[in-house]
């Protein structure tokens, strides 16, 4: 397989994953994994490892950009991250005891529906409205919601970024920019944990594909995060929704090709 073909495939995979991460805090695995499996015929387990590795830097640079623009809730993000990590393990353990179900398209379908939601019903919550919630109540909400997100992600094996964005905006009442900023902050650490465990178990990936995916995802995530932090709320909702709808449709198309 030629290097040029790998560059083309990883460029578009990284672009889709980076835009999804920078705009909506979604996991790169939702885009990169099916692309690498379909076009480069890569082992799915290794493809997920590469996608998670790409997620680490992309989420980190996005979190930095959102944080610099004061669109990041670190305190409650840390509480949610701790419960997400613990209950991801719990969900994985429970999942291993249950007969496997056809839930592989859960994350993709959710991506599409969430995109439609942002276009049709934008999140227009303000930071002032967020501030009206008591700190104690916010911590409890973050803990409980993190447990739910972690368990679902561990059980289903996907959908972390989308679940976080949905719960942060719909259940916890976060303003969209702060929701995305907090989501990518959490995803930086969850992706790092996942990437290390994948390569520890599955072995080293194709170095050229690994480097290209990490690089392209990082660049596009940075571009998307900068744009998102400068955009007006309604414009950001529509842009986020459009990116999610397109990514959802493209990844669903890949599943049919495969």
Short mmCIF file of C-alpha atoms in Angstrom, two decimals:
data_model
loop_
_atom_site.label_atom_id
_atom_site.label_comp_id
_atom_site.label_asym_id
_atom_site.label_seq_id
_atom_site.Cartn_x
_atom_site.Cartn_y
_atom_site.Cartn_z
CA UNK A 1 0.00 0.00 0.00
CA UNK A 2 1.56 3.30 -1.12
CA UNK A 3 2.43 6.12 1.27
CA UNK A 4 0.44 8.59 -0.87
CA UNK A 5 -2.73 6.52 -0.41
CA UNK A 6 -2.13 6.39 3.35
CA UNK A 7 -1.65 10.19 3.42
CA UNK A 8 -4.93 10.77 1.53
CA UNK A 9 -6.92 8.39 3.76
CA UNK A 10 -5.47 9.68 7.02
CA UNK A 11 -5.90 13.33 5.91
CA UNK A 12 -9.66 12.94 5.48
CA UNK A 13 -9.95 10.74 8.58
CA UNK A 14 -8.01 13.32 10.61
CA UNK A 15 -10.03 16.20 9.17
CA UNK A 16 -13.35 14.59 10.11
CA UNK A 17 -12.13 13.57 13.54
CA UNK A 18 -10.48 16.95 14.24
CA UNK A 19 -13.55 18.95 13.23
CA UNK A 20 -15.74 16.70 15.37
CA UNK A 21 -13.42 17.09 18.36
CA UNK A 22 -12.90 20.86 18.04
CA UNK A 23 -16.56 21.68 17.42
CA UNK A 24 -18.39 19.09 19.49
CA UNK A 25 -15.92 17.25 21.73
CA UNK A 26 -16.70 13.95 20.02
CA UNK A 27 -14.30 11.02 20.09
CA UNK A 28 -11.98 10.63 17.09
CA UNK A 29 -12.68 6.89 17.22
CA UNK A 30 -16.14 7.46 15.72
CA UNK A 31 -14.52 8.67 12.47
CA UNK A 32 -10.95 7.33 12.31
CA UNK A 33 -11.71 3.70 13.21
CA UNK A 34 -14.18 2.92 10.38
CA UNK A 35 -12.02 4.83 7.84
CA UNK A 36 -8.84 2.89 8.70
CA UNK A 37 -10.67 -0.44 8.80
CA UNK A 38 -12.51 0.17 5.50
CA UNK A 39 -9.77 1.72 3.37
CA UNK A 40 -6.50 0.49 4.93
CA UNK A 41 -7.92 -2.91 6.02
CA UNK A 42 -6.46 -2.40 9.48
CA UNK A 43 -7.23 -4.61 12.46
CA UNK A 44 -10.16 -2.88 14.26
CA UNK A 45 -8.50 -3.11 17.68
CA UNK A 46 -5.33 -1.37 16.46
CA UNK A 47 -7.45 1.18 14.54
CA UNK A 48 -9.25 2.10 17.77
CA UNK A 49 -5.86 2.50 19.48
CA UNK A 50 -4.67 4.90 16.75
CA UNK A 51 -7.98 6.82 16.96
CA UNK A 52 -7.68 7.16 20.74
CA UNK A 53 -4.05 8.33 20.39
CA UNK A 54 -5.21 10.95 17.87
CA UNK A 55 -7.86 11.97 20.39
CA UNK A 56 -5.29 12.76 23.10
CA UNK A 57 -3.50 15.66 21.39
CA UNK A 58 -6.60 16.86 19.52
CA UNK A 59 -8.63 16.99 22.74
CA UNK A 60 -5.73 18.58 24.64
CA UNK A 61 -5.26 21.43 22.14
CA UNK A 62 -9.04 21.94 21.98
CA UNK A 63 -9.28 22.03 25.81
CA UNK A 64 -6.41 24.55 25.91
CA UNK A 65 -8.17 26.77 23.35
CA UNK A 66 -11.52 26.61 25.16
CA UNK A 67 -9.80 27.16 28.53
CA UNK A 68 -7.94 30.21 27.23
CA UNK A 69 -11.30 31.66 26.24
CA UNK A 70 -12.77 30.87 29.70
CA UNK A 71 -15.06 28.19 28.28
CA UNK A 72 -13.96 25.31 30.51
CA UNK A 73 -15.31 24.04 33.86
CA UNK A 74 -12.23 22.27 35.28
CA UNK A 75 -13.54 21.69 38.82
CA UNK A 76 -16.69 19.79 37.81
CA UNK A 77 -14.87 18.32 34.81
CA UNK A 78 -12.43 16.56 37.15
CA UNK A 79 -15.33 15.14 39.22
CA UNK A 80 -17.07 13.86 36.10
CA UNK A 81 -13.82 12.47 34.65
CA UNK A 82 -13.13 10.42 37.79
CA UNK A 83 -16.60 8.84 37.76
CA UNK A 84 -16.46 8.29 33.97
CA UNK A 85 -13.14 6.40 34.24
CA UNK A 86 -14.30 4.22 37.16
CA UNK A 87 -17.67 3.34 35.65
CA UNK A 88 -16.21 2.69 32.19
CA UNK A 89 -14.38 -0.22 33.84
CA UNK A 90 -17.61 -1.31 35.59
CA UNK A 91 -19.52 -1.14 32.30
CA UNK A 92 -16.84 -3.17 30.51
CA UNK A 93 -16.97 -5.86 33.20
CA UNK A 94 -20.78 -6.09 32.99
CA UNK A 95 -20.64 -6.11 29.17
CA UNK A 96 -18.24 -9.07 29.18
CA UNK A 97 -20.85 -11.13 31.10
CA UNK A 98 -23.70 -10.30 28.75
CA UNK A 99 -24.25 -11.85 25.26
CA UNK A 100 -22.99 -9.40 22.61
CA UNK A 101 -25.69 -7.28 21.01
CA UNK A 102 -25.66 -5.34 17.76
CA UNK A 103 -24.85 -1.96 19.29
CA UNK A 104 -21.95 -1.03 17.05
CA UNK A 105 -23.86 1.75 15.29
CA UNK A 106 -25.05 3.35 18.56
CA UNK A 107 -22.42 6.09 18.58
CA UNK A 108 -22.79 6.91 14.87
CA UNK A 109 -26.58 7.14 14.98
CA UNK A 110 -26.37 9.28 18.12
CA UNK A 111 -23.88 11.60 16.39
CA UNK A 112 -26.36 12.13 13.55
CA UNK A 113 -29.34 12.74 15.87
CA UNK A 114 -27.37 15.13 18.07
CA UNK A 115 -26.35 17.09 14.97
CA UNK A 116 -30.00 17.43 13.93
CA UNK A 117 -30.87 18.56 17.48
CA UNK A 118 -28.29 21.39 17.43
CA UNK A 119 -29.60 22.63 14.06
CA UNK A 120 -33.31 22.40 14.92
CA UNK A 121 -33.13 23.34 18.63
CA UNK A 122 -29.93 25.28 19.41
CA UNK A 123 -28.48 25.36 22.93
CA UNK A 124 -28.84 29.02 23.94
CA UNK A 125 -28.08 28.69 27.68
CA UNK A 126 -25.94 31.56 29.01
CA UNK A 127 -23.07 31.49 31.52
CA UNK A 128 -25.21 33.62 33.81
CA UNK A 129 -27.87 30.88 33.88
CA UNK A 130 -25.15 28.28 34.57
CA UNK A 131 -23.92 30.34 37.54
CA UNK A 132 -27.36 30.15 39.18
CA UNK A 133 -26.88 26.44 39.94
CA UNK A 134 -25.36 25.89 43.40
CA UNK A 135 -21.78 24.50 43.43
CA UNK A 136 -22.83 21.52 45.62
CA UNK A 137 -25.66 20.57 43.26
CA UNK A 138 -23.32 20.87 40.24
CA UNK A 139 -20.74 18.55 41.82
CA UNK A 140 -23.41 15.92 42.62
CA UNK A 141 -24.83 16.21 39.08
CA UNK A 142 -21.34 15.83 37.58
CA UNK A 143 -20.66 12.74 39.69
CA UNK A 144 -23.95 11.00 38.88
CA UNK A 145 -23.86 11.89 35.17
CA UNK A 146 -20.22 10.77 34.93
CA UNK A 147 -21.24 7.38 36.37
CA UNK A 148 -23.98 7.07 33.74
CA UNK A 149 -21.72 8.12 30.84
CA UNK A 150 -18.90 5.83 31.97
CA UNK A 151 -21.16 2.81 32.38
CA UNK A 152 -22.77 3.27 28.95
CA UNK A 153 -19.38 3.82 27.26
CA UNK A 154 -17.91 0.75 28.94
CA UNK A 155 -20.96 -1.39 28.15
CA UNK A 156 -21.44 -0.27 24.54
CA UNK A 157 -17.78 0.52 23.82
CA UNK A 158 -18.43 3.89 22.15
CA UNK A 159 -20.14 7.24 22.37
CA UNK A 160 -18.21 8.92 25.19
CA UNK A 161 -17.84 12.37 23.64
CA UNK A 162 -21.40 12.43 22.35
CA UNK A 163 -22.84 11.23 25.64
CA UNK A 164 -20.92 13.92 27.51
CA UNK A 165 -22.03 16.70 25.17
CA UNK A 166 -25.66 15.57 25.30
CA UNK A 167 -25.73 15.35 29.11
CA UNK A 168 -23.74 18.54 29.70
CA UNK A 169 -26.08 20.59 27.50
CA UNK A 170 -29.45 18.86 28.07
CA UNK A 171 -29.23 17.58 31.66
CA UNK A 172 -26.68 19.84 33.39
CA UNK A 173 -27.71 22.98 31.48
CA UNK A 174 -24.23 23.97 30.28
CA UNK A 175 -23.73 26.72 27.71
CA UNK A 176 -22.52 25.06 24.46
CA UNK A 177 -18.94 26.38 24.42
CA UNK A 178 -18.38 25.45 28.07
CA UNK A 179 -19.93 22.03 27.44
CA UNK A 180 -17.56 21.32 24.54
CA UNK A 181 -14.56 22.70 26.44
CA UNK A 182 -15.31 20.52 29.47
CA UNK A 183 -15.98 17.49 27.27
CA UNK A 184 -12.62 17.71 25.43
CA UNK A 185 -10.83 18.26 28.74
CA UNK A 186 -12.26 14.98 30.05
CA UNK A 187 -11.68 13.18 26.72
CA UNK A 188 -7.95 14.04 26.83
CA UNK A 189 -7.48 11.79 29.85
CA UNK A 190 -9.97 9.08 28.94
CA UNK A 191 -8.45 8.77 25.45
CA UNK A 192 -4.94 8.56 26.91
CA UNK A 193 -6.03 5.75 29.24
CA UNK A 194 -7.70 3.90 26.36
CA UNK A 195 -4.77 4.34 23.95
CA UNK A 196 -2.21 3.02 26.44
CA UNK A 197 -4.33 -0.04 27.25
CA UNK A 198 -5.01 -0.77 23.55
CA UNK A 199 -1.33 -0.73 22.54
CA UNK A 200 -0.31 -2.64 25.67
CA UNK A 201 -2.67 -5.45 24.66
CA UNK A 202 -2.69 -5.22 20.85
CA UNK A 203 0.94 -4.29 20.14
CA UNK A 204 2.50 -1.42 18.17
CA UNK A 205 0.56 0.18 15.28
CA UNK A 206 1.70 1.09 11.75
CA UNK A 207 4.00 4.04 12.59
CA UNK A 208 3.27 6.09 9.42
CA UNK A 209 -0.52 5.80 9.83
CA UNK A 210 -0.22 6.55 13.57
CA UNK A 211 1.84 9.73 13.02
CA UNK A 212 -0.31 10.99 10.13
CA UNK A 213 -3.60 10.47 11.99
CA UNK A 214 -2.32 12.19 15.14
CA UNK A 215 -0.94 15.12 13.11
CA UNK A 216 -3.98 15.73 10.88
CA UNK A 217 -6.47 15.34 13.75
CA UNK A 218 -4.44 17.77 15.88
CA UNK A 219 -4.33 20.43 13.13
CA UNK A 220 -8.04 20.28 12.29
CA UNK A 221 -9.09 20.18 15.96
CA UNK A 222 -7.09 23.35 16.57
CA UNK A 223 -8.70 25.09 13.57
CA UNK A 224 -12.21 24.05 14.66
CA UNK A 225 -11.66 25.06 18.31
CA UNK A 226 -10.39 28.53 17.35
CA UNK A 227 -13.40 29.09 15.07
CA UNK A 228 -15.86 27.74 17.68
CA UNK A 229 -14.62 30.06 20.42
CA UNK A 230 -15.03 33.13 18.20
CA UNK A 231 -18.45 32.21 16.81
CA UNK A 232 -21.82 33.51 18.01
CA UNK A 233 -23.91 30.90 19.91
CA UNK A 234 -26.46 30.39 17.11
CA UNK A 235 -23.73 30.14 14.45
CA UNK A 236 -21.80 27.67 16.60
CA UNK A 237 -24.90 25.52 17.13
CA UNK A 238 -25.52 25.33 13.40
CA UNK A 239 -21.87 24.68 12.55
CA UNK A 240 -21.63 21.98 15.23
CA UNK A 241 -24.89 20.41 14.08
CA UNK A 242 -23.80 20.42 10.44
CA UNK A 243 -20.44 18.80 11.26
CA UNK A 244 -22.13 16.09 13.35
CA UNK A 245 -24.80 15.33 10.72
CA UNK A 246 -22.19 15.06 7.93
CA UNK A 247 -19.88 12.90 10.04
CA UNK A 248 -22.77 10.67 11.10
CA UNK A 249 -23.89 10.14 7.49
CA UNK A 250 -20.32 9.54 6.22
CA UNK A 251 -19.50 6.98 8.92
CA UNK A 252 -22.84 5.21 8.35
CA UNK A 253 -21.92 5.05 4.64
CA UNK A 254 -18.55 3.50 5.56
CA UNK A 255 -20.32 0.78 7.54
CA UNK A 256 -22.28 -0.18 4.41
CA UNK A 257 -19.10 -0.18 2.27
CA UNK A 258 -17.47 -2.48 4.80
#
